[in-house]
GROMACS .gro file of C-alpha atoms in nm:
model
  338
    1UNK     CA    1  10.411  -8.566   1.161
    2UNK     CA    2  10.039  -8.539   1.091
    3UNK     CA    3  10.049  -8.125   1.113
    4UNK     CA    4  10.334  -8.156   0.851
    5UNK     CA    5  10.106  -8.372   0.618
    6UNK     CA    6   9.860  -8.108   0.727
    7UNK     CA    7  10.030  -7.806   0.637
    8UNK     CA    8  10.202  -7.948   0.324
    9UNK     CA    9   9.842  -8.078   0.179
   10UNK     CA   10   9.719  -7.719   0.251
   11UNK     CA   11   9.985  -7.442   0.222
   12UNK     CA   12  10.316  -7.597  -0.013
   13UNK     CA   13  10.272  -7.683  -0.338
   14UNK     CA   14  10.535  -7.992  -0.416
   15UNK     CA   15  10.649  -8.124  -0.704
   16UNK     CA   16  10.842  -8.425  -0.657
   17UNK     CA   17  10.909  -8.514  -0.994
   18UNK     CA   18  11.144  -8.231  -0.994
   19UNK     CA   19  11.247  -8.286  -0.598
   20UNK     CA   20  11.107  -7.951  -0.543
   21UNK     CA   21  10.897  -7.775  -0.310
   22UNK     CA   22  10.709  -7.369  -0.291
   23UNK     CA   23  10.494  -7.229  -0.056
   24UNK     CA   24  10.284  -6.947  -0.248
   25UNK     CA   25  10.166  -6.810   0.084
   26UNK     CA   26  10.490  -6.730   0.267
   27UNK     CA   27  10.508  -6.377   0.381
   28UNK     CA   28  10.796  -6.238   0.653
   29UNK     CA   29  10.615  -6.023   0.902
   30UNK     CA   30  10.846  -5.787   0.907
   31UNK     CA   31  11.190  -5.776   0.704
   32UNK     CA   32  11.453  -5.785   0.950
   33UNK     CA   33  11.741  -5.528   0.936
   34UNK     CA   34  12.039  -5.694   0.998
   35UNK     CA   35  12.094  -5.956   0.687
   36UNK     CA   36  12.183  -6.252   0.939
   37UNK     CA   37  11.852  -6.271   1.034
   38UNK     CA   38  11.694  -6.271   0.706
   39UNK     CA   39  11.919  -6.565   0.665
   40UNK     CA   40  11.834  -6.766   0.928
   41UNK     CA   41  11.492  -6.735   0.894
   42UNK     CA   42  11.495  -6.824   0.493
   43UNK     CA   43  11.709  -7.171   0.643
   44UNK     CA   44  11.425  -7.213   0.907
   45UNK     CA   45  11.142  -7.169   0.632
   46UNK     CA   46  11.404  -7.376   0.374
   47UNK     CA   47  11.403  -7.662   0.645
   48UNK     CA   48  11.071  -7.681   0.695
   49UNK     CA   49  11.008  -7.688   0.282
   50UNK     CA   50  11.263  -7.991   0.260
   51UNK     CA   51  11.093  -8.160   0.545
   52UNK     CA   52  10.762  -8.139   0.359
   53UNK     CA   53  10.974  -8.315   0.044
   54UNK     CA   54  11.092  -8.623   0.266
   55UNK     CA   55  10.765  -8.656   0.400
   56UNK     CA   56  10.631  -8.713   0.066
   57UNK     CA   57  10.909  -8.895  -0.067
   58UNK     CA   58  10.927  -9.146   0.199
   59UNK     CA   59  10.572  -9.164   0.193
   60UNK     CA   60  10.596  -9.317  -0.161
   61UNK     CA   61  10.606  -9.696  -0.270
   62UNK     CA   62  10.952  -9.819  -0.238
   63UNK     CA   63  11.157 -10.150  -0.385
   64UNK     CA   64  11.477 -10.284  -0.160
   65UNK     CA   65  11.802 -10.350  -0.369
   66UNK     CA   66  12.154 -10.411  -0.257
   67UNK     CA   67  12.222 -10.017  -0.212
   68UNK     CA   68  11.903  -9.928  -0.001
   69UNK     CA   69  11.583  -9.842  -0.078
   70UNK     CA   70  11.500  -9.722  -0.407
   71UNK     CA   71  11.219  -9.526  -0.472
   72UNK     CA   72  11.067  -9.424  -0.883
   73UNK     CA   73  10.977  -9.069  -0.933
   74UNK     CA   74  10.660  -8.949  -1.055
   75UNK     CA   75  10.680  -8.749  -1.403
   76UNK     CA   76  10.756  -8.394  -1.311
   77UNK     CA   77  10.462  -8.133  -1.300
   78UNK     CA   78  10.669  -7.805  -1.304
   79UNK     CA   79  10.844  -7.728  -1.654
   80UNK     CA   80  11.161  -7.572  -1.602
   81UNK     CA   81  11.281  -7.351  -1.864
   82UNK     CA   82  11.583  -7.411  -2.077
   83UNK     CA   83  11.877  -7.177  -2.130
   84UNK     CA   84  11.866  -7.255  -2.510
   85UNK     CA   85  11.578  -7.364  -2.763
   86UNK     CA   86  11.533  -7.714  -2.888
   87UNK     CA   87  11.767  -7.722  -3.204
   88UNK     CA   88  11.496  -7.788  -3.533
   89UNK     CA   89  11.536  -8.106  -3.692
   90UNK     CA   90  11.744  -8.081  -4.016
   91UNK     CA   91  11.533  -8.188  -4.345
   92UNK     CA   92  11.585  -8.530  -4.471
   93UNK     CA   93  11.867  -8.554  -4.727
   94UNK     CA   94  11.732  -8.685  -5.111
   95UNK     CA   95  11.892  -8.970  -5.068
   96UNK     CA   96  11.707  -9.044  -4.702
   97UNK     CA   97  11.372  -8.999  -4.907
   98UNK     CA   98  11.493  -9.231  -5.156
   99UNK     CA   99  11.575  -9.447  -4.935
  100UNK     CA  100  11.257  -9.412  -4.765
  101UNK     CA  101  11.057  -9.461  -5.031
  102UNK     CA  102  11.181  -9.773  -5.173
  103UNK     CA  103  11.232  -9.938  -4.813
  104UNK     CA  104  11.615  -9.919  -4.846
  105UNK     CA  105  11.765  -9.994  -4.484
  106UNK     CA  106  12.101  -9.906  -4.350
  107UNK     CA  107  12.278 -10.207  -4.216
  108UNK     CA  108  12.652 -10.176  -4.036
  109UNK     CA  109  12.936 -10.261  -4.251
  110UNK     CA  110  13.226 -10.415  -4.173
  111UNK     CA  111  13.565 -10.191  -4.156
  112UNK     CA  112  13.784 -10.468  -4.299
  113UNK     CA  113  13.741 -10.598  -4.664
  114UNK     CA  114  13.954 -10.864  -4.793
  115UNK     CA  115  14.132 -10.748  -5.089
  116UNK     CA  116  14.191 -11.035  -5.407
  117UNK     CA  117  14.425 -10.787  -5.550
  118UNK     CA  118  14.700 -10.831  -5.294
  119UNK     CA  119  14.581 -11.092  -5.115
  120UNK     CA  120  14.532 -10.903  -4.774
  121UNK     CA  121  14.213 -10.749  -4.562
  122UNK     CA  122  14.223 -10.375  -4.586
  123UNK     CA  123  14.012 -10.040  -4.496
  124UNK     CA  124  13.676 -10.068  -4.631
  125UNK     CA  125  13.749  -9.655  -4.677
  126UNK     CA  126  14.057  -9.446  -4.606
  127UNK     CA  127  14.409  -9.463  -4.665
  128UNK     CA  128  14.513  -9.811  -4.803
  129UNK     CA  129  14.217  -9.908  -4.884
  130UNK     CA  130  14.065 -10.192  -5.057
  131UNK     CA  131  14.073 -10.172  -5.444
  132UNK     CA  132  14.291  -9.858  -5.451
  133UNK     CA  133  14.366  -9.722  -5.785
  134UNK     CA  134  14.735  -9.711  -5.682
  135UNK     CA  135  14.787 -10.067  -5.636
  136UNK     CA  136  14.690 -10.150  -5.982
  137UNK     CA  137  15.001 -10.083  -6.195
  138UNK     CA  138  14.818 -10.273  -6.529
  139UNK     CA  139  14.502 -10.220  -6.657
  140UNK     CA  140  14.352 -10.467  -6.920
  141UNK     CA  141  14.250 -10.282  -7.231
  142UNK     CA  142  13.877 -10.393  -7.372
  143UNK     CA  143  13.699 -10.393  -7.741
  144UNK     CA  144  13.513 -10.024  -7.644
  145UNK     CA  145  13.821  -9.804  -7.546
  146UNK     CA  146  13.922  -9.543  -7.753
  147UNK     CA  147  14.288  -9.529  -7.884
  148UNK     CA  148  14.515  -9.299  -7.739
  149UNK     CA  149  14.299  -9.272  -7.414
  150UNK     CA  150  14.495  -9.271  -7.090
  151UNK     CA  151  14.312  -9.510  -6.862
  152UNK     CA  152  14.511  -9.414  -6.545
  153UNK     CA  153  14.386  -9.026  -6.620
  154UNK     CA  154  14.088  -9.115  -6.738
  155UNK     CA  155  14.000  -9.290  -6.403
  156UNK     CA  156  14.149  -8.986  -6.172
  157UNK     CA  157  13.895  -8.767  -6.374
  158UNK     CA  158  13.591  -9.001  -6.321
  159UNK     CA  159  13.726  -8.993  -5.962
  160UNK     CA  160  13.725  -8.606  -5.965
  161UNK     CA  161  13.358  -8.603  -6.103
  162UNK     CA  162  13.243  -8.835  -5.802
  163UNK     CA  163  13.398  -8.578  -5.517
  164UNK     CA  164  13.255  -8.290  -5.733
  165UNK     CA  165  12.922  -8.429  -5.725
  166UNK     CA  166  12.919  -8.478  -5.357
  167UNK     CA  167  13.005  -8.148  -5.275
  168UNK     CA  168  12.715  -8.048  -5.487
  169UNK     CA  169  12.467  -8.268  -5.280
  170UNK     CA  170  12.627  -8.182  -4.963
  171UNK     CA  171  12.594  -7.844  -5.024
  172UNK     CA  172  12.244  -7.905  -5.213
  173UNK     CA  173  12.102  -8.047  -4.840
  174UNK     CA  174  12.290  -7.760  -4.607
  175UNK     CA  175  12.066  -7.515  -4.832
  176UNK     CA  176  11.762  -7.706  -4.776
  177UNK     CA  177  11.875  -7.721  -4.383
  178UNK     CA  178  11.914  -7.330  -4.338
  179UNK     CA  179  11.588  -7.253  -4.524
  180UNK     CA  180  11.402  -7.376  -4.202
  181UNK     CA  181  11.714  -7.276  -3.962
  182UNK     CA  182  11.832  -7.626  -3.867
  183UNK     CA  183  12.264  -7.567  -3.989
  184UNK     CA  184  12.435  -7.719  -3.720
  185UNK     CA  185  12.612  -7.466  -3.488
  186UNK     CA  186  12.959  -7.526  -3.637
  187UNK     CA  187  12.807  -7.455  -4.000
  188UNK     CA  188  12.629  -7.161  -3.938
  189UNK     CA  189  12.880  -6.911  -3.916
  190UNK     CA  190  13.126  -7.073  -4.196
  191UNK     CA  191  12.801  -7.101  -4.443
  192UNK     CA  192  12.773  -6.719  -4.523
  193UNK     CA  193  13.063  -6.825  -4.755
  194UNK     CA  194  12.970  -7.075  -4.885
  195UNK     CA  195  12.702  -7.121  -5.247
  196UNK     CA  196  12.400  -7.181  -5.073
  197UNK     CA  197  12.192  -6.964  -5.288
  198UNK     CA  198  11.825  -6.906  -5.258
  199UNK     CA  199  11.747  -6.888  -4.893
  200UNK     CA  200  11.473  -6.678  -4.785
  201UNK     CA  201  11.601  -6.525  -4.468
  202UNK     CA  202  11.851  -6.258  -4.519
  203UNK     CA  203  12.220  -6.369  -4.370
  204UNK     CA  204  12.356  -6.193  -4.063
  205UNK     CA  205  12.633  -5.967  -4.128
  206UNK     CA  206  12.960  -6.160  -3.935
  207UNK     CA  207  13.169  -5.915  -3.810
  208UNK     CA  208  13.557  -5.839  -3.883
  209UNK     CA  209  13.633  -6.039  -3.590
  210UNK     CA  210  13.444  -6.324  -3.593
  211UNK     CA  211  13.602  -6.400  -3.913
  212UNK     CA  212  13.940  -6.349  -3.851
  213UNK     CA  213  13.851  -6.598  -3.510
  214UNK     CA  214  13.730  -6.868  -3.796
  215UNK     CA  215  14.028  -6.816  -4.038
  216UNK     CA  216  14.297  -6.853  -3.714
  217UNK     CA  217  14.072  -7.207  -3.594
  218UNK     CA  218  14.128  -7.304  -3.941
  219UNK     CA  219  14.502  -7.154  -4.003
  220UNK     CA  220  14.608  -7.348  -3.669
  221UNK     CA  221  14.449  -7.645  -3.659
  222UNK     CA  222  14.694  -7.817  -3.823
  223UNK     CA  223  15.016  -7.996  -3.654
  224UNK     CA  224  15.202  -7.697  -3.830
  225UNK     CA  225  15.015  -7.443  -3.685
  226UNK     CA  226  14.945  -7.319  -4.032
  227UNK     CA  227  15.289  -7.263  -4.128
  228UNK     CA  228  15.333  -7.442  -4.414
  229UNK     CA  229  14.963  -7.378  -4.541
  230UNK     CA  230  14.876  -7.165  -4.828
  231UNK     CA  231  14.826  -6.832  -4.787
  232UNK     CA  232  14.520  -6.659  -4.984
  233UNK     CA  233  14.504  -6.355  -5.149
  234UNK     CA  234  14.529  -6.062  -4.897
  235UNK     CA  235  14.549  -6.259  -4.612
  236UNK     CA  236  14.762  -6.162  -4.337
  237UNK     CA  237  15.033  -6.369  -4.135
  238UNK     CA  238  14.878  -6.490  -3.828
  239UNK     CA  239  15.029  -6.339  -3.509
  240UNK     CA  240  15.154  -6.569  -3.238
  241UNK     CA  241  15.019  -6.420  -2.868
  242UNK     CA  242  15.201  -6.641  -2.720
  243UNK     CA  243  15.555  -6.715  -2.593
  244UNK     CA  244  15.775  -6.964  -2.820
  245UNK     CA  245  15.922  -7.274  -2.600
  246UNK     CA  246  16.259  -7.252  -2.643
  247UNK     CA  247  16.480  -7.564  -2.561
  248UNK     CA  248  16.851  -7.611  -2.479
  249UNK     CA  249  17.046  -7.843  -2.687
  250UNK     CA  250  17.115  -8.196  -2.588
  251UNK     CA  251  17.480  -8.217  -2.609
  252UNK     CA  252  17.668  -8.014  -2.405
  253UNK     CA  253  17.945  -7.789  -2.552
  254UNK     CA  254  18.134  -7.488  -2.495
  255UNK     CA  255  17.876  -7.238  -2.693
  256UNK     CA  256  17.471  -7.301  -2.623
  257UNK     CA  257  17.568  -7.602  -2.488
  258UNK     CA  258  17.691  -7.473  -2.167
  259UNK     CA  259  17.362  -7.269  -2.095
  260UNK     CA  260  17.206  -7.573  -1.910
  261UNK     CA  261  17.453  -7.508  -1.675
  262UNK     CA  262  17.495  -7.171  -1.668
  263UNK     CA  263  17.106  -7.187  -1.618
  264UNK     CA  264  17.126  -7.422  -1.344
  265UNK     CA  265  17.401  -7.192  -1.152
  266UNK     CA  266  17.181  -6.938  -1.177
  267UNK     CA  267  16.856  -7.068  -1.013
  268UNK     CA  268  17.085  -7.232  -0.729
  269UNK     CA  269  17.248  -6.891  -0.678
  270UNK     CA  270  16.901  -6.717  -0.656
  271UNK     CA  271  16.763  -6.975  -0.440
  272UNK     CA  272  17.079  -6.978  -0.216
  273UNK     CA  273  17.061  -6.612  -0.197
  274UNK     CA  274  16.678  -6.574  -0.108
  275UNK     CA  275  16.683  -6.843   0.169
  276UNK     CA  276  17.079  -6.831   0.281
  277UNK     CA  277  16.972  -6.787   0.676
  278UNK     CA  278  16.743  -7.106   0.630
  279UNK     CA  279  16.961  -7.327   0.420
  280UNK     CA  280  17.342  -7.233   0.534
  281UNK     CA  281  17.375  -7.134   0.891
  282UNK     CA  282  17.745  -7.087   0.971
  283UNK     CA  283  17.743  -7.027   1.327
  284UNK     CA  284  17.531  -7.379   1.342
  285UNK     CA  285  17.749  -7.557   1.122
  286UNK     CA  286  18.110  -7.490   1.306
  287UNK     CA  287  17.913  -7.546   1.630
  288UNK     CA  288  17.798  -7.894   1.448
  289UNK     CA  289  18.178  -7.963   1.392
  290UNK     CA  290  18.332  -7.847   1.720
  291UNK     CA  291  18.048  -8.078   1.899
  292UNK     CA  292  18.202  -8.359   1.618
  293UNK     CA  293  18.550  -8.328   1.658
  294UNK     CA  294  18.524  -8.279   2.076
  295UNK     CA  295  18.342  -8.601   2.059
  296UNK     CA  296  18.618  -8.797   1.852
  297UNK     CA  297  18.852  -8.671   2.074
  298UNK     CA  298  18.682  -8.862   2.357
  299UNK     CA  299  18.642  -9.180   2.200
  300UNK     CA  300  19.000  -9.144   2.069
  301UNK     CA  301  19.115  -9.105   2.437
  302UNK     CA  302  18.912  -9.326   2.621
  303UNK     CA  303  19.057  -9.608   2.373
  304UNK     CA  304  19.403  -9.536   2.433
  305UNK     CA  305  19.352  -9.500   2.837
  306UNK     CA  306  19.184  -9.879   2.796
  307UNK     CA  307  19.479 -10.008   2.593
  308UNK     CA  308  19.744  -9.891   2.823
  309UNK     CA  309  19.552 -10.023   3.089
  310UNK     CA  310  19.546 -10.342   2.975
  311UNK     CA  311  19.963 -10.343   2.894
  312UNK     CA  312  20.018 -10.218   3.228
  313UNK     CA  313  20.227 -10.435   3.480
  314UNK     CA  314  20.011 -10.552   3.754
  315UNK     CA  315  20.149 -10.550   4.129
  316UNK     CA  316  20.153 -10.927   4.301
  317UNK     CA  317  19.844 -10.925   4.525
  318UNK     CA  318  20.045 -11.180   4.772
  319UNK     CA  319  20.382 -10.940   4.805
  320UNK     CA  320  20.399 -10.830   5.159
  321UNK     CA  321  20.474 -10.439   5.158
  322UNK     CA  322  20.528 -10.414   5.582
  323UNK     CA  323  20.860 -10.651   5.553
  324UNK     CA  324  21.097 -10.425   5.468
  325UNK     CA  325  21.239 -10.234   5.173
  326UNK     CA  326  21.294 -10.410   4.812
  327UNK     CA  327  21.631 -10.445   4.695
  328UNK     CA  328  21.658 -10.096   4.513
  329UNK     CA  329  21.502  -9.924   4.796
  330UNK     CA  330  21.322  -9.958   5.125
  331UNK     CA  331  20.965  -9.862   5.198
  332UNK     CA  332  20.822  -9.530   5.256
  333UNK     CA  333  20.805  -9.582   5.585
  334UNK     CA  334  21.164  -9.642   5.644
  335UNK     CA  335  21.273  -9.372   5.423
  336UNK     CA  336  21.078  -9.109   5.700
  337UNK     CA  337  21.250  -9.358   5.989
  338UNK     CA  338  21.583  -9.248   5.871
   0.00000   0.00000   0.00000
């Protein structure tokens, strides 16, 4: 134990943060030939490396808990490198520096608002929401209206104004975002089309395939697949790759109806005819039913031999046989006498 401490104080370097252990000095003598033995000698060096790694990790403080032992790592030393870079943070939006600036704080609304128009709680957003548009059939008039004025289209076109202006911020803050190259990763291909004017760095060129790869995520990610989407101008009919499911009717009938069957037949006759010497053996089966039927005979005589039996007249144990002959006839006896 103590040349272990020894040698991993002087020759490994260990890093048990990271559960990890090198030794910077480790040289093979000579390379073997044969590749077996270049493996077991990396697993005898490999051992001793994880040895040094429990040495030091059970030579660390530890707390006892219902589990086991539990013992808290030291930060790592090592940095290990990552496959990817650390994504930039995104710019704050202008209304997050509003917000900031007057000391405006987000607090967590509720999802259900109770509605006074109908008397119900209902979506704070959303479908069937509270104070819908659609669920006011009368609007009161006041003094400042203008005549002739729709209020019901006048209120779809302040509604229309809203989403416009939303779209403009939205894409107002994805043009501040890809000036220091913080789009999120499902924005950055799908924002060389969109108004984002004035960036500094030139956009990549996406190729013919990548976009047709966006447009089919798109076409298909409805629930109709994109069939009953509208088409824009030049753009092809997506091609389906795969197989259609096709299913057999329900009720059965003398046209498609009877393919269920006709399909069932058909994988019992394949079956049958792949496996016939494992699933129908003749010779087996008439041996099976002589073995049957010779057995049934048995039983079928051994109860009729049982029942005669028992109808059978019984001879008088106490009739003397040596007396004589009986009425109709003598004994045996006599009859060789004579």
């Amino acid at each position: 134990m103590a040349e272990q401490q020894q040698q991993q104080q002087d020759g490994y370097q260990i890093d048990i943060g990271n559960l990890m252990a090198y030794d910077p000095q480790h040289q093979f003598q000579s390379i073997p030939e044969k590749r077996e033995d270049l493996v077991k000698e990396c697993i005898a060096h490999a051992t001793k490396l994880i040895q040094a790694v429990a040495d030091t990790l059970f030579s660390l403080p530890s707390t006892e808990d219902a589990t086991g032992p539990i013992v808290p790592l030291p930060p790592p030393i090592t940095k290990l490198p990552r496959e990817k870079p650390l994504p930039k943070p995104a710019p704050p939006t202008k209304w997050e520096v509003f917000a900031k600036k007057k000391g405006i704080q987000n607090r967590k609304k509720d999802k259900l608002v109770f509605d006074e128009q109908t008397s119900s709680w209902k979506r704070r957003y959303g479908y069937d929401r509270v104070n819908d548009d659609n669920d006011i059939p009368i609007i009161e008039a006041k003094m400042t209206d203008e005549v002739g004025v729709d209020p019901f289209a006048k209120r779809r076109s302040e509604k229309k104004q809203r989403v416009d202006k939303q779209e403009k911020n939205r894409l107002h803050n994805l043009k501040e975002a890809s000036k220091v190259g913080a789009l999120p990763s499902h924005v950055q291909l799908a924002a060389t089309a969109l108004p984002i004017t004035g960036t500094q760095a030139q956009p990549r060129k996406v190729s013919k395939d990548e976009l047709q790869n966006v447009a089919g995520m798109a076409a298909t990610s409805t629930a109709s697949g994109g069939k009953f989407d509208k088409k824009l101008a030049g753009e092809k009919a997506l091609k389906h790759d795969k197989k259609y499911r096709k299913f057999l009717p329900v009720v059965e009938g003398n046209g498609a109806g009877s393919l269920e069957r006709q399909q069932t037949d058909k994988i019992l006759n394949n079956i049958m005819a792949k496996n016939s010497h494992e699933i129908f053996n003749v010779s087996k089966a008439v041996d099976m039913y002589n073995v049957k039927s010779d057995k049934k005979r048995r039983n079928q005589q051994g109860k009729s031999s049982s029942i005669s039996s028992k109808l059978k007249v019984k001879k008088s144990p106490y009739k003397n046989a040596s007396k004589g002959s009986t009425k109709k006839g003598g004994s045996s006896s006599n009859r060789k006498s004579k």
